[in-house]
Coordinates of C-alpha atoms in Angstrom, one line a residue:
Chain A
Q9 CA 23.3 23.2 180.1
Q10 CA 19.9 23.4 178.5
Q11 CA 17.1 22.5 180.9
V12 CA 14.6 21.9 178.1
K13 CA 15.8 19.8 175.2
Q14 CA 13.9 20.1 171.9
S15 CA 14.0 18.0 168.7
P16 CA 14.2 18.0 165.8
Q17 CA 16.1 21.2 164.9
S18 CA 14.2 21.4 161.6
L19 CA 11.3 19.6 160.0
I20 CA 9.9 19.5 156.5
V21 CA 6.3 18.1 156.2
Q22 CA 4.0 17.8 153.2
K23 CA 0.8 19.8 153.3
G24 CA -1.9 17.7 155.0
G25 CA 0.7 15.7 157.0
I26 CA 1.3 15.6 160.7
S27 CA 4.1 17.6 162.3
I28 CA 5.6 16.3 165.5
I29 CA 8.0 18.2 167.8
N30 CA 9.4 16.7 171.0
C31 CA 10.7 18.2 174.2
A32 CA 12.2 16.7 177.4
Y33 CA 12.9 18.4 180.7
E34 CA 14.8 17.5 183.9
N35 CA 13.6 19.9 186.5
T36 CA 10.7 18.3 188.4
A37 CA 9.6 21.7 189.7
F38 CA 8.4 22.6 186.3
D39 CA 4.6 22.4 186.1
Y40 CA 3.6 24.6 183.2
F41 CA 4.5 23.8 179.6
P42 CA 3.7 26.2 176.8
W43 CA 4.5 26.2 173.2
Y44 CA 5.3 29.4 171.3
Q45 CA 5.1 30.0 167.6
Q46 CA 7.3 32.5 165.9
F47 CA 7.0 33.8 162.3
P48 CA 10.0 35.5 160.6
G49 CA 10.6 39.0 161.7
K50 CA 8.1 38.7 164.6
G51 CA 8.2 37.9 168.3
P52 CA 7.1 34.5 169.6
A53 CA 3.4 34.2 170.5
L54 CA 1.7 31.7 172.8
L55 CA 0.2 28.8 170.8
I56 CA -1.0 26.3 173.4
A57 CA 0.0 25.2 176.9
I58 CA -0.5 22.3 179.3
R59 CA -0.2 21.5 183.0
P60 CA 1.0 18.0 184.1
D61 CA -2.3 17.0 185.6
V62 CA -3.6 16.2 182.1
S63 CA -2.0 14.0 179.5
E64 CA -3.3 15.7 176.4
K65 CA -4.7 19.1 175.4
K66 CA -6.2 19.8 172.0
E67 CA -6.9 23.2 170.4
G68 CA -8.0 22.9 166.8
R69 CA -5.3 21.2 164.8
F70 CA -2.8 21.6 167.6
T71 CA -2.3 19.0 170.3
I72 CA 0.1 18.7 173.3
S73 CA 0.8 15.2 174.6
F74 CA 2.4 15.1 178.0
N75 CA 4.2 12.1 179.7
K76 CA 4.9 13.1 183.3
S77 CA 6.8 9.9 184.2
A78 CA 9.1 10.3 181.2
K79 CA 9.4 14.1 181.6
Q80 CA 8.6 14.6 178.0
F81 CA 6.0 16.5 176.0
S82 CA 5.3 17.0 172.4
L83 CA 3.4 19.2 169.9
H84 CA 1.4 17.6 167.2
I85 CA 0.1 19.7 164.3
M86 CA -2.6 17.8 162.3
D87 CA -3.3 18.5 158.7
S88 CA -0.3 20.8 158.5
Q89 CA -0.7 23.8 156.2
P90 CA 1.9 26.1 154.6
G91 CA 0.7 28.9 156.9
D92 CA 2.0 26.8 159.8
S93 CA 5.6 27.2 158.6
A94 CA 7.3 28.9 161.5
T95 CA 9.7 28.3 164.3
Y96 CA 8.2 26.5 167.3
F97 CA 9.6 26.7 170.8
C98 CA 8.7 24.6 173.8
A99 CA 9.1 26.1 177.2
A100 CA 8.7 25.2 180.9
S101 CA 8.2 27.1 184.1
S102 CA 7.2 26.5 187.7
V103 CA 3.8 27.7 188.9
Y104 CA 5.0 30.9 190.5
G105 CA 7.5 33.4 189.2
N106 CA 6.6 33.2 185.5
K107 CA 10.1 32.6 184.3
L108 CA 10.2 30.5 181.2
V109 CA 13.0 28.2 180.1
F110 CA 12.9 27.7 176.4
G111 CA 14.0 24.9 174.1
A112 CA 16.3 25.6 171.2
G113 CA 13.5 25.8 168.7
T114 CA 12.3 23.8 165.7
I115 CA 12.0 25.4 162.2
L116 CA 9.0 23.9 160.5
R117 CA 8.5 24.1 156.8
V118 CA 5.2 22.8 155.3
K119 CA 5.5 22.1 151.6
S120 CA 2.5 22.7 149.4
Chain B
N10 CA -3.5 48.4 171.4
A11 CA 0.2 48.5 170.4
G12 CA 1.1 45.7 172.9
V13 CA 4.8 45.5 173.3
T14 CA 6.9 48.0 171.3
Q15 CA 10.7 47.7 170.9
T16 CA 12.9 50.5 169.7
P17 CA 15.0 50.5 167.6
K18 CA 14.3 47.6 165.2
F19 CA 17.8 47.4 163.8
R20 CA 21.2 48.7 164.9
V21 CA 24.8 48.2 164.0
L22 CA 27.4 49.1 166.6
K23 CA 31.2 49.1 166.7
T24 CA 33.0 47.1 169.5
G25 CA 33.2 49.2 172.6
Q26 CA 30.2 51.5 171.8
S27 CA 27.3 51.7 174.2
M28 CA 23.6 51.8 173.5
T29 CA 20.1 51.4 175.1
L30 CA 17.3 49.3 173.8
L31 CA 13.8 50.5 174.8
C32 CA 10.8 48.4 175.5
A33 CA 7.3 49.9 176.1
Q34 CA 4.1 48.1 176.9
D35 CA 0.6 49.5 177.1
M36 CA -1.1 46.5 178.8
N37 CA -0.4 47.6 182.4
H38 CA 1.6 44.5 182.9
E39 CA 3.7 44.1 186.1
Y40 CA 6.4 41.7 184.8
M41 CA 8.8 42.5 182.0
Y42 CA 11.7 40.5 180.5
W43 CA 14.6 40.9 178.1
Y44 CA 15.7 37.8 176.1
R45 CA 18.3 37.2 173.5
Q46 CA 17.7 34.8 170.6
D47 CA 20.6 33.0 169.0
P48 CA 20.5 30.3 166.3
G49 CA 20.2 26.8 167.9
M50 CA 19.9 28.2 171.5
G51 CA 16.3 29.3 171.7
L52 CA 15.5 32.4 173.9
R53 CA 17.7 33.0 176.9
L54 CA 16.6 35.3 179.7
I55 CA 19.0 38.3 180.3
H56 CA 17.2 40.3 183.0
Y57 CA 13.7 40.7 184.2
S58 CA 11.5 42.9 186.4
V59 CA 8.6 42.0 188.7
G60 CA 7.5 45.6 189.0
E61 CA 8.4 49.3 188.8
G62 CA 11.7 50.0 190.3
T63 CA 12.8 46.3 190.5
T64 CA 15.2 44.3 188.4
A65 CA 16.7 40.8 188.6
K66 CA 19.3 38.8 186.8
G67 CA 18.3 36.0 184.4
E68 CA 20.4 33.3 182.8
V69 CA 22.8 35.4 180.8
P70 CA 23.1 38.9 182.5
D71 CA 26.8 39.6 182.0
G72 CA 27.5 42.7 179.9
Y73 CA 24.0 44.1 180.2
N74 CA 22.2 46.4 182.6
V75 CA 18.6 47.2 182.9
S76 CA 16.3 49.8 184.5
R77 CA 12.5 50.0 185.2
L78 CA 11.9 53.5 186.3
K79 CA 8.3 53.5 184.9
K80 CA 5.9 50.5 184.9
Q81 CA 5.4 50.7 181.2
N82 CA 9.1 50.9 180.2
F83 CA 12.0 48.4 180.5
L84 CA 15.4 49.5 179.2
L85 CA 18.3 47.2 178.3
G86 CA 21.8 48.8 178.2
L87 CA 25.0 47.6 176.7
E88 CA 27.8 49.6 178.2
S89 CA 30.7 48.4 176.0
A90 CA 29.4 46.3 173.2
A91 CA 31.2 43.1 172.2
P92 CA 30.8 40.9 169.0
S93 CA 29.4 38.1 171.2
Q94 CA 26.4 40.4 171.9
T95 CA 25.4 40.2 168.3
S96 CA 21.9 38.8 168.5
V97 CA 18.2 39.4 168.2
Y98 CA 16.8 40.9 171.5
F99 CA 13.2 40.4 172.5
C100 CA 11.3 42.1 175.2
A101 CA 8.2 40.5 176.8
S102 CA 5.6 41.4 179.4
T103 CA 3.0 39.6 181.4
L104 CA 0.4 40.3 184.0
G105 CA 2.0 38.8 187.0
Q106 CA 3.7 35.8 188.7
L107 CA 1.3 33.0 187.7
S108 CA 2.9 30.9 184.9
N109 CA -0.4 30.5 183.1
Q110 CA -0.4 34.3 182.3
P111 CA 1.2 34.3 178.9
Q112 CA 4.2 36.4 178.0
H113 CA 3.6 38.9 175.2
F114 CA 6.6 39.6 173.0
G115 CA 7.7 42.5 170.9
D116 CA 9.0 42.1 167.4
G117 CA 12.6 42.2 168.4
T118 CA 15.7 44.4 167.9
R119 CA 18.3 43.0 165.5
L120 CA 21.7 44.1 166.8
S121 CA 25.1 43.6 165.1
I122 CA 28.4 44.4 166.8
L123 CA 31.3 44.8 164.4

């Protein structure tokens, strides 16, 4: 049983478009929600993260939107570029213990 | 800094063979993890360690053993490899228990069991 459900499985976006990836969780003990980016042949790397006390966090072209009541969060990539083509994982953990539960991943392809 | 280094990068085994995957980190991190990545399933935690000499089970520990004899190294062992263990294995490390301390990943070991 997957504790963090991620969709879509894959996504194709035109250069300059907006990429949106969604995640949902069930465990109300989760209170830290990072997104990891993984390029082919490499390990995942932290992209951006949010705590549930804010509804949105923006870093450059990347934004996390968080809906605590719906237990959902999403990653928005504005002005998507071919260099953003990668696999994106959402994850969740409780504040202590630093054990991440990952979503299944989304393969993003940005067409130039 | 090398960060997190995994050895080997690729390996092919026959069913029933044993092997050890090595993870080394040079960031003086306390916590270390082993994950497996399979298509459509994300990363799943196999075992983890919260400090030298300690280990704990994760979500999918069966068929694997681990050891953390030195703070900088975390070893993952397969005693009798099975085709179901064909996967990409990632090691990660982090400073400590707070969730906002990011996990740093190695580049993975691609393991095929025939």
